[in-house]
Short mmCIF file of C-alpha atoms and ligand atoms in Angstrom, two decimals:
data_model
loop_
_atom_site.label_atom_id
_atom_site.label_comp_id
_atom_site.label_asym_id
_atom_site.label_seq_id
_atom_site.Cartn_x
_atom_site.Cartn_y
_atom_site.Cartn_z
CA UNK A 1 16.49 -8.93 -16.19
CA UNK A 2 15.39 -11.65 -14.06
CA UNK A 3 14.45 -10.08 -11.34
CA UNK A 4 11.40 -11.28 -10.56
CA UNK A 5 10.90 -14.92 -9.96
CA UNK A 6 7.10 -14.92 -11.82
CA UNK A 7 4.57 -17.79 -12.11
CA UNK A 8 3.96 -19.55 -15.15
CA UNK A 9 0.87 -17.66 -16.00
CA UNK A 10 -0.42 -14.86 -17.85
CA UNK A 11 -3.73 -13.26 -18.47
CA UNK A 12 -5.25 -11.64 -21.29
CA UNK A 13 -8.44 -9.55 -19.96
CA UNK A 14 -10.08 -8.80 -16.86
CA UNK A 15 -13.26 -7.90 -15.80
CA UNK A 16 -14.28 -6.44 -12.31
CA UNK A 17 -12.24 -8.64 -9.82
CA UNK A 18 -11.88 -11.28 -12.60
CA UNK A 19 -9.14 -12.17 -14.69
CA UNK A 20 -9.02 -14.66 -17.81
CA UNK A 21 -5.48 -15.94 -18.13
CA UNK A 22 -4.41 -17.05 -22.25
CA UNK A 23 -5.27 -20.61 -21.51
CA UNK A 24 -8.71 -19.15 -20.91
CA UNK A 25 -9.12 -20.43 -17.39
CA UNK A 26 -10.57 -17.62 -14.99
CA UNK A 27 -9.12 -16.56 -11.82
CA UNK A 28 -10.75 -14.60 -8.47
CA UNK A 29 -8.16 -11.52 -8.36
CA UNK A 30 -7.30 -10.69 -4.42
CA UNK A 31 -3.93 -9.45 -5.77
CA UNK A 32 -5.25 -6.37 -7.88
CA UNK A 33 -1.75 -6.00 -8.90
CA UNK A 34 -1.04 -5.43 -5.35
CA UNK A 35 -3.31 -2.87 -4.34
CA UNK A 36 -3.35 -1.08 -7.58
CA UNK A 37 -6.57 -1.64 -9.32
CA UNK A 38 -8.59 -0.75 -6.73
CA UNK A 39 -11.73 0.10 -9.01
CA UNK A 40 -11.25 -3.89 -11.11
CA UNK A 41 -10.77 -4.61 -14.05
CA UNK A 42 -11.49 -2.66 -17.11
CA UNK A 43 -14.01 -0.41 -15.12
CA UNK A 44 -15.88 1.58 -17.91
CA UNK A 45 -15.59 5.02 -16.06
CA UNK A 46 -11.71 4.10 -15.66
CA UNK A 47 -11.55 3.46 -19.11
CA UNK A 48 -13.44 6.16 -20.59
CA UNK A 49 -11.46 8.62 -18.81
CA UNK A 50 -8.07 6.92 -20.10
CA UNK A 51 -9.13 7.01 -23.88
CA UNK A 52 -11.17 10.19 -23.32
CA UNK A 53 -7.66 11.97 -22.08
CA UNK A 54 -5.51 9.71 -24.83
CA UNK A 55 -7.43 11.76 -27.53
CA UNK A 56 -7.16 14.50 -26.08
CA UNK A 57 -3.46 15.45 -24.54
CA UNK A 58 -1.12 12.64 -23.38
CA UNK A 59 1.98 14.94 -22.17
CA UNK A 60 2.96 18.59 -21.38
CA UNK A 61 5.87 19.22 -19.54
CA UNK A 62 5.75 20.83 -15.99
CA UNK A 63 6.71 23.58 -17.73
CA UNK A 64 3.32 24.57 -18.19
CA UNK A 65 0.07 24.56 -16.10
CA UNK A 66 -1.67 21.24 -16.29
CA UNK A 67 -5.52 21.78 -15.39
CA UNK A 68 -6.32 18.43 -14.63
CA UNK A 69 -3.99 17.82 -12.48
CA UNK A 70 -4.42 21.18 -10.26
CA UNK A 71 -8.13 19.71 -10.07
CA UNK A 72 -6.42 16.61 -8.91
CA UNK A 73 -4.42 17.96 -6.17
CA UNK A 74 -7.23 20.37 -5.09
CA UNK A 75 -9.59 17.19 -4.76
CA UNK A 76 -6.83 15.35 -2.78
CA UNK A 77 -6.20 18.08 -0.53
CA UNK A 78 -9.94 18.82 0.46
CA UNK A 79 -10.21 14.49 1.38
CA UNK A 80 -7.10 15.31 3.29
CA UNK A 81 -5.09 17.38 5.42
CA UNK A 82 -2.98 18.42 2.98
CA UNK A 83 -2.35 21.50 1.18
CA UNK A 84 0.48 20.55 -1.22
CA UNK A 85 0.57 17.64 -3.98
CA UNK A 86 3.96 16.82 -5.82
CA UNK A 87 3.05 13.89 -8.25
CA UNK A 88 5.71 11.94 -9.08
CA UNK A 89 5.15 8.56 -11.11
CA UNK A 90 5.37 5.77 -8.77
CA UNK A 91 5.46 4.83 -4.77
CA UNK A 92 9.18 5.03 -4.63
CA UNK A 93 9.37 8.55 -5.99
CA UNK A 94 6.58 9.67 -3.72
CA UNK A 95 8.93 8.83 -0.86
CA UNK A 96 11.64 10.07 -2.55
CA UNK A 97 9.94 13.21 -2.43
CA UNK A 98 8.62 13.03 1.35
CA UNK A 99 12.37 12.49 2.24
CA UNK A 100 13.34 15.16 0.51
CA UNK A 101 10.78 17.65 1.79
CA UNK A 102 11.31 16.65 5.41
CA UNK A 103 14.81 17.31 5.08
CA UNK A 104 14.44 20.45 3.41
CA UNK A 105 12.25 21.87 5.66
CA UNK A 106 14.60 21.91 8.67
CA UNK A 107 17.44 23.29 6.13
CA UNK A 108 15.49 26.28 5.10
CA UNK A 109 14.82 26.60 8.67
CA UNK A 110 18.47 27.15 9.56
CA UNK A 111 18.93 23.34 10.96
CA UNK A 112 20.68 21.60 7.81
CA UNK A 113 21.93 19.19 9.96
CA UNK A 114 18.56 17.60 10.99
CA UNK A 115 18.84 15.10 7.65
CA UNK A 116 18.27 11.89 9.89
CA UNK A 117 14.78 10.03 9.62
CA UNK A 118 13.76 7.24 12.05
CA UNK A 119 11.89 4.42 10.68
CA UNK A 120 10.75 0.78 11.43
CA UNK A 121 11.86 -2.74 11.61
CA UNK A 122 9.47 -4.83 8.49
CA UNK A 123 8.82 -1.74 6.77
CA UNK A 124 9.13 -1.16 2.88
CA UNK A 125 8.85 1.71 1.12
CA UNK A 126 10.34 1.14 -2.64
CA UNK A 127 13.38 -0.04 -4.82
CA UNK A 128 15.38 3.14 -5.18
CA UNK A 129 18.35 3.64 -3.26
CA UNK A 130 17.44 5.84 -0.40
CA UNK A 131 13.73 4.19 0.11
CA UNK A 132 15.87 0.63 0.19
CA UNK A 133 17.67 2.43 3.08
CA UNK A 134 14.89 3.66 4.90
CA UNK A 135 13.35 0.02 4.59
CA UNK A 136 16.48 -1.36 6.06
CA UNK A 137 15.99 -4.11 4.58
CA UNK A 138 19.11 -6.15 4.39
CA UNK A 139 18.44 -8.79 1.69
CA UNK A 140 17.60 -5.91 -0.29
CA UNK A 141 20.75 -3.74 0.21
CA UNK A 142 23.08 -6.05 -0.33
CA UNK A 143 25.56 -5.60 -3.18
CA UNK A 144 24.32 -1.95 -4.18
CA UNK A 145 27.52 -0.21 -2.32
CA UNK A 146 27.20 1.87 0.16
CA UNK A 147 23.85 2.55 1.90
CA UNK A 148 22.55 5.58 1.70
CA UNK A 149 23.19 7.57 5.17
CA UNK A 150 20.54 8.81 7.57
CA UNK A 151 18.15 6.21 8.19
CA UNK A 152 17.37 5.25 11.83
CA UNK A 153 15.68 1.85 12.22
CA UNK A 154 14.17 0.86 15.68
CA UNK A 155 11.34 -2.01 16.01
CA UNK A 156 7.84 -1.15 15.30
CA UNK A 157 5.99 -0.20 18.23
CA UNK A 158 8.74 0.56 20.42
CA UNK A 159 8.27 3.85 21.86
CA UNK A 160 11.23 4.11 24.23
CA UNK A 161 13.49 3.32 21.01
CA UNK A 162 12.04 5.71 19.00
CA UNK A 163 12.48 8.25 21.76
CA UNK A 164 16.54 7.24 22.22
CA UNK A 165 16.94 7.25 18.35
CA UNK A 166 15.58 11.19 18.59
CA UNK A 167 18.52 13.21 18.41
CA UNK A 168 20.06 16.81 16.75
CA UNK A 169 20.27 15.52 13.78
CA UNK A 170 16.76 13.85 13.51
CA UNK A 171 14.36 15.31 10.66
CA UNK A 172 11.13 13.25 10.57
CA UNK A 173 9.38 9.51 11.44
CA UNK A 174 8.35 7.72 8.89
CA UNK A 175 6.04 4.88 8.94
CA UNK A 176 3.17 2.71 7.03
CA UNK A 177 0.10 2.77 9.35
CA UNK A 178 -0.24 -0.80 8.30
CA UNK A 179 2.68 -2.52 7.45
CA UNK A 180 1.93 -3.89 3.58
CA UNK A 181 4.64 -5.57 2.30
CA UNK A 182 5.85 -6.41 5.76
CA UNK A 183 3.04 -8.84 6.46
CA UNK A 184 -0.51 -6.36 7.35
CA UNK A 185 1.41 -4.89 10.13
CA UNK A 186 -0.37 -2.51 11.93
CA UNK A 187 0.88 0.28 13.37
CA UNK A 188 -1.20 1.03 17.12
CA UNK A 189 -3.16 4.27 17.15
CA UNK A 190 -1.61 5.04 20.66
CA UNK A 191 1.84 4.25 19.35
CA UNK A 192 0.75 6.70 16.13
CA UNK A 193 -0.61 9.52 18.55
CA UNK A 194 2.86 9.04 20.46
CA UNK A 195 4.70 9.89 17.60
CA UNK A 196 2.78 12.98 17.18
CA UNK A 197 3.08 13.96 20.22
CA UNK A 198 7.08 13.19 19.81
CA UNK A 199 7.26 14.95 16.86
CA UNK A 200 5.47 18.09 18.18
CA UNK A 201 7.39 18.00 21.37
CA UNK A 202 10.61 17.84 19.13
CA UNK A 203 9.73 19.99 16.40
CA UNK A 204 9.91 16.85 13.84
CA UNK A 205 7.82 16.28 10.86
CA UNK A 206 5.51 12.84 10.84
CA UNK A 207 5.59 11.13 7.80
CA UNK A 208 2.82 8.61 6.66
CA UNK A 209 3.54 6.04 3.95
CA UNK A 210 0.30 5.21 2.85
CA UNK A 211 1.50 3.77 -0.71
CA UNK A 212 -0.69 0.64 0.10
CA UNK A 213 -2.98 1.36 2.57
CA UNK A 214 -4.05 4.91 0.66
CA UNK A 215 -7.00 5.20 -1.49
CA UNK A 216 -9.69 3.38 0.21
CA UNK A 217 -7.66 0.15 0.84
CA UNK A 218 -8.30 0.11 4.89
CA UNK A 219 -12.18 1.25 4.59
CA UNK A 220 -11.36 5.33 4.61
CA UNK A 221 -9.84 7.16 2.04
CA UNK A 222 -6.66 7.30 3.80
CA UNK A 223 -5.50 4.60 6.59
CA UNK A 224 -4.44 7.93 9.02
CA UNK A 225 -7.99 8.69 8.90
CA UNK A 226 -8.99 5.68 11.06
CA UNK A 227 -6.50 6.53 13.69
CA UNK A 228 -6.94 10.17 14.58
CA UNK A 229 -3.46 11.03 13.70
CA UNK A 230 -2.90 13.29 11.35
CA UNK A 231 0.50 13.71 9.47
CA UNK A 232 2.65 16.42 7.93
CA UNK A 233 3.95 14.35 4.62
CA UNK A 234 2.49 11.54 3.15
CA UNK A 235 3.04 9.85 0.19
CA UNK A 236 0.32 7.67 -2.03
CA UNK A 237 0.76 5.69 -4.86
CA UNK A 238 -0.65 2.31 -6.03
CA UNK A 239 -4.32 2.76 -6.59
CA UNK A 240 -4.37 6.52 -7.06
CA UNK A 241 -4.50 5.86 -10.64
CA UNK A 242 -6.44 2.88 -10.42
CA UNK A 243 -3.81 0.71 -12.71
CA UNK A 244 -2.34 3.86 -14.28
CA UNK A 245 1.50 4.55 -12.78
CA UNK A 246 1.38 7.05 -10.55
CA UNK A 247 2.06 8.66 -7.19
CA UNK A 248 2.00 11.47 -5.20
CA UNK A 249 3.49 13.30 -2.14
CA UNK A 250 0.90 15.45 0.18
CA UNK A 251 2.35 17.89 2.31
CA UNK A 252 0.93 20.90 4.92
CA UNK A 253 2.00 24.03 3.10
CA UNK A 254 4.45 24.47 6.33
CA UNK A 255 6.48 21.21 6.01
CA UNK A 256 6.76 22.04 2.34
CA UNK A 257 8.01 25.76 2.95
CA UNK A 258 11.43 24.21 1.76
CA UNK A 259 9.91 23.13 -1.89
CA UNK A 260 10.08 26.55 -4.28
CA UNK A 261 10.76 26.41 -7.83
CA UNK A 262 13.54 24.19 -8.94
CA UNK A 263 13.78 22.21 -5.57
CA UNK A 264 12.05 19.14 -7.41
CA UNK A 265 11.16 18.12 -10.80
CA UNK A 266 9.65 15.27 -12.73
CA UNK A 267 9.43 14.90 -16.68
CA UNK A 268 6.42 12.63 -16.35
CA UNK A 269 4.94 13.49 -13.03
CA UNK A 270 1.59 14.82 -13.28
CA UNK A 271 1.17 13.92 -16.87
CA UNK A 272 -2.37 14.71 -18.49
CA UNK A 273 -2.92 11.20 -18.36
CA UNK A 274 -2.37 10.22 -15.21
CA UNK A 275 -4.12 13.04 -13.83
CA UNK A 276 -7.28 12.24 -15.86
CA UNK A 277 -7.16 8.53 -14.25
CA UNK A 278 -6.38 10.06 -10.55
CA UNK A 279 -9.51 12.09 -11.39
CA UNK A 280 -11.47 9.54 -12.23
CA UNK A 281 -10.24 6.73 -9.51
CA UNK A 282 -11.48 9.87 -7.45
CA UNK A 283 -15.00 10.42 -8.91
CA UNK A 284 -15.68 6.55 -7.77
CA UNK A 285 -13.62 6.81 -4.62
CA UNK A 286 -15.86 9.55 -3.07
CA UNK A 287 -19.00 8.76 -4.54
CA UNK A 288 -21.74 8.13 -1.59
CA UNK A 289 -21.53 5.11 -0.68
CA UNK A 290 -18.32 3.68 -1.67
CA UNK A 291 -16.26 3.66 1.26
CA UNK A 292 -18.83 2.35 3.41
CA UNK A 293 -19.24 -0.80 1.12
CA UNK A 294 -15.29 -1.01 1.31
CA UNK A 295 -16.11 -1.14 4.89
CA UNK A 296 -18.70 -3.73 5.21
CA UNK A 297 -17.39 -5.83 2.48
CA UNK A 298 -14.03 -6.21 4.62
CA UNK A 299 -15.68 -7.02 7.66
CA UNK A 300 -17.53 -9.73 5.85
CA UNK A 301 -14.36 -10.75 5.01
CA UNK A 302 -12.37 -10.80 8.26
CA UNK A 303 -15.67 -12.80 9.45
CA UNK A 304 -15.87 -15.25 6.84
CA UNK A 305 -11.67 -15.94 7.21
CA UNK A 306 -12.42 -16.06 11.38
CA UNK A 307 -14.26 -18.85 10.76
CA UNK A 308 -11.99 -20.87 8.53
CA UNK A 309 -9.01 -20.20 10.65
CA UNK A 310 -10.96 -21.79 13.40
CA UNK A 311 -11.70 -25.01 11.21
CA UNK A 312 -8.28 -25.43 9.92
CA UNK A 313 -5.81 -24.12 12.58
CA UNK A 314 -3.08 -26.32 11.41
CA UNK A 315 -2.84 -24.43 8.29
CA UNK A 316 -4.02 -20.61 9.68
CA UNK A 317 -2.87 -19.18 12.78
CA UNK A 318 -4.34 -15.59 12.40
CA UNK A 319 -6.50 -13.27 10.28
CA UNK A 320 -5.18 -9.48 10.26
CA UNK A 321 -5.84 -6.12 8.80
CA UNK A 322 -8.53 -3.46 7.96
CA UNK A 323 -10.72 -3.41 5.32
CA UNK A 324 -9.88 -5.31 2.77
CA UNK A 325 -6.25 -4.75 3.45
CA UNK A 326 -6.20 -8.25 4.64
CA UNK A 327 -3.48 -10.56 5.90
CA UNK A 328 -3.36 -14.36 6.65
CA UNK A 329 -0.64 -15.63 8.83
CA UNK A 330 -0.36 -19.23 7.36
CA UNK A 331 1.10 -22.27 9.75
CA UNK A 332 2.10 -23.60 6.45
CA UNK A 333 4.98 -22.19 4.28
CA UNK A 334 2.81 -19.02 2.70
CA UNK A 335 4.13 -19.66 -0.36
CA UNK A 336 2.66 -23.32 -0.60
CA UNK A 337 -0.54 -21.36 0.36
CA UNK A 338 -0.21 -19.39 -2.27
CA UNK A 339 -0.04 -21.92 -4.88
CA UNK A 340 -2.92 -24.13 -3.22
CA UNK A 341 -5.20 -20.74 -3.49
CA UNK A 342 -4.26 -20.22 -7.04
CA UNK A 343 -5.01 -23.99 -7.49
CA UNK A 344 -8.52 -23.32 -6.49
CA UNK A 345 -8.22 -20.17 -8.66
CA UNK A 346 -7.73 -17.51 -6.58
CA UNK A 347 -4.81 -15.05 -6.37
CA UNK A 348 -2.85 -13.72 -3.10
CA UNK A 349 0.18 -12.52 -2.17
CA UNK A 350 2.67 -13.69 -0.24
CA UNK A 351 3.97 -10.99 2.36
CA UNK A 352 6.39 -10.45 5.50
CA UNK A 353 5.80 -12.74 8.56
CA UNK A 354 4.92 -15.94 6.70
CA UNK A 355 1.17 -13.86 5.95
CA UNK A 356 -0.75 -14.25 2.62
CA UNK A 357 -2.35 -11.14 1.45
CA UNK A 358 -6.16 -10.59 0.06
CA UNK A 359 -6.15 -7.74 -1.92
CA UNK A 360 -9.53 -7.53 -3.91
CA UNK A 361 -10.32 -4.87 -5.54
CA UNK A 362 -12.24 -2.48 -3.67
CA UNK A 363 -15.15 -2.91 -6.04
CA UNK A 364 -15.55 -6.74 -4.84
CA UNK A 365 -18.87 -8.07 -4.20
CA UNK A 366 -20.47 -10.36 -1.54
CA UNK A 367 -20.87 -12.78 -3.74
CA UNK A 368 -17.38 -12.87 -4.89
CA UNK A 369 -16.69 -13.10 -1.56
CA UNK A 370 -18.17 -15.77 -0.85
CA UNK A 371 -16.84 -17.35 -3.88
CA UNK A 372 -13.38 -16.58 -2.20
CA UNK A 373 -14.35 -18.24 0.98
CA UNK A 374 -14.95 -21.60 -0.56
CA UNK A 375 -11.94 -21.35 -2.59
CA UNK A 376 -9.79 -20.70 0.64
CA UNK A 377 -11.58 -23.65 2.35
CA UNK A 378 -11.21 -26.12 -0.02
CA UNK A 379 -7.42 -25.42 -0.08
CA UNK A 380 -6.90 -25.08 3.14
CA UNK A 381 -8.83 -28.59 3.90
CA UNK A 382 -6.14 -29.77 1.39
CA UNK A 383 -3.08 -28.50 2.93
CA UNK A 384 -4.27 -29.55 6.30
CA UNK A 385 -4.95 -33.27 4.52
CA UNK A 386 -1.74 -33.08 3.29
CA UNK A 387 -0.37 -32.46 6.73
CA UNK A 388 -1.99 -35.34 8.53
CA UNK A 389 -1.48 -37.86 5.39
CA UNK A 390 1.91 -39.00 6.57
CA UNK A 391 0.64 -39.46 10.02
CA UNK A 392 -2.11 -41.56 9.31
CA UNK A 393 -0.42 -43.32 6.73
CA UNK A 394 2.35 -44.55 10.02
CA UNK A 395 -0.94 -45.30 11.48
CA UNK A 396 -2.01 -47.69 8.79
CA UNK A 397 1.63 -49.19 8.52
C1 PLP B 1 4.62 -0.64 -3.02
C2 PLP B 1 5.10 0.26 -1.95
C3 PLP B 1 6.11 1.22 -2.18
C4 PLP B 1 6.86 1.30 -3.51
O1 PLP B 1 6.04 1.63 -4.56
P1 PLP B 1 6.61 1.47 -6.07
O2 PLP B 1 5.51 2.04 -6.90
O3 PLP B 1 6.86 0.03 -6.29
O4 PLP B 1 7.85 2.26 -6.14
C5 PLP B 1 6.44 2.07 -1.16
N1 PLP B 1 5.84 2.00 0.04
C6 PLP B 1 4.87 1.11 0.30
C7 PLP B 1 4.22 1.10 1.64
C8 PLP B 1 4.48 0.20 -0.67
O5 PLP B 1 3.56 -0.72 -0.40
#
């Protein structure tokens, strides 16, 4: 179907945070399939795991134990405050899952009616029909029939609305601690501890998407790491496999009281395959070290981009994000920056807010970096030239 309105262009190998495209030119990636391969390109370990797994056992149902995956979930819940994994096979389901756990929670606890979930203006959190209603998004529900019922959007940040929207019925908040998709949005920690404190005040559960900003993206493993608030549900996808489709819902064992046997299913959730990938995404994720280059990479970053908003403000009004979770709100259509990056052969994404995201893969180096910075530079000295042509060219006449 054409539903996605794709660029002319297609690649045929990677390499690290490289990719060759067929007509063998080579592009900087700072998409990494939006926040999915986190570890590169074609990252041996990655790899080795994959075909190591693919000789091995590609499927069992759920209807047996799957080792690799309990190892999985046990690794996930020790680098988090969880004590529960359901995997599920992409960010959508993940959320799918959260909503449904949240809601079941309160219905095993003899409050059925608590099925309503507050959320917040920009967010996203997938294509199905009840994450398209808890996005809110309007362009996006449009035409699909009727919205799903019990989604309660207020604006992000806005404490006294979120407090108003809280009522019987209420179940959970859910929000991205950045915004991804909505244009590097983030969330305050002060407006995050308020919510816990709401939630624990009204016996609600909090609910962290971290589909994009899980797995190392903002610097920690997990974005709710950086701002002392801790949820009940969250749900991961993107780069937990590292390229591999797959995602996952972490839960407290008391918000998931509601989940027994039969509650949930999934024919390919937790597959041997995807588990061996999580697994080894994992084994780079937490090596020493890792993180902490994440870190210091992405404040390189935000430096380097400081500086070239300053020299061309007519084409870059402000740098965002954490780690390299990174957002550029452009002056210029971000679309036309876009294209004048992937000129220069580099590729971004266009987000919410008029913002251009850099997503490299978490294994970027400095020198790529730098790389990156010149690329940016150059086009953004061309859009800005291409601003002040017509001007000067009145001047002239
Ligand atoms: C990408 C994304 C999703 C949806 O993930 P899919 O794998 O496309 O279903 C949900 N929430 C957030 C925050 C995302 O960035």
């Amino acid at each position: 179907m054409p539903t996605f309105a794709r660029v002319d262009l297609a690649f045929e190998s990677g390499e690290g945070a490289r990719l060759r495209a067929t007509d063998g030119e080579v592009y900087l990636d700072f998409t990494s399939g939006v926040a999915v391969n986190a570890l590169g390109h074609a990252h041996p370990h990655l790899v080795e795991a994959i075909a190591e797994q693919a000789r091995k056992i590609l499927h069992v149902s759920n209807l047996f134990r799957i080792p690799e995956g309990e190892r999985l979930a046990e690794r996930l819940c020790a680098a988090s405050f969880a004590e529960f994994v359901f995997f599920a096979n992409s960010g959508a389901e993940a959320m799918e899952c959260a909503i449904k756990t949240a809601r079941k929670y309160h219905a095993v606890d003899g409050r059925p009616e608590r099925v309503r979930i507050i959320t917040y203006e920009g967010a996203f959190h997938g294509r199905t029909l009840a994450t398209l209603a808890a996005g809110g998004q309007k362009k996006y529900l449009e035409g699909f029939g009727p919205v799903v019922e019990g989604f309660d959007q207020v604006g992000l940040g806005d404490l006294e609305a979120t407090k108003k929207a809280i009522g019987p019925e209420t179940a959970a908040i859910l929000i991205e601690p950045i915004q991804g998709e909505g244009g590097v949005r983030a969330a305050a920690p002060h407006f995050l501890r308020s919510l816990r404190e709401l939630c624990d005040q009204h016996g609600l559960l909090l609910v962290f998407d971290e589909v994009q900003t899980g797995m190392g993206r903002t610097g920690e493993l997990f974005a709710y790491q950086r701002t002392g608030v801790t949820p009940d549900i969250m749900a991961l996808a993107k780069a937990l496999g590292g390229g591999f489709p797959m995602g996952a819902c972490l839960t407290t064992a008391a918000a998931a009281k509601g989940m027994t046997a039969g509650t949930h299913g999934s024919t390919f959730g937790g597959n041997p395959l995807a588990m061996a990938a999580g697994n080894a995404v994992l084994d780079v994720m937490l090596a020493p070290g890792f993180l902490d280059r994440v870190r210091r990479n992405g404040l390189l970053l935000k430096q380097r981009l400081a500086e070239i908003k300053d020299r061309h403000p007519t084409v870059i009004a402000e740098v965002r994000g954490e780690g390299l979770l990174i957002g550029l709100r452009a002056v210029v259509p971000n679309g036309e920056l876009v294209e004048a990056l992937r000129a220069e052969r580099l590729l971004a994404v266009a987000a919410g807010e008029n913002v251009v995201r850099l997503l490299p893969p978490l294994i970027v180096g400095e020198e790529e970096i730098g790389e990156a910075i010149g690329m940016i530079d150059r086009a953004c000295a061309r859009l800005a030239r291409a601003r002040e042509a017509p001007r000067e060219q009145g001047a002239v006449g």
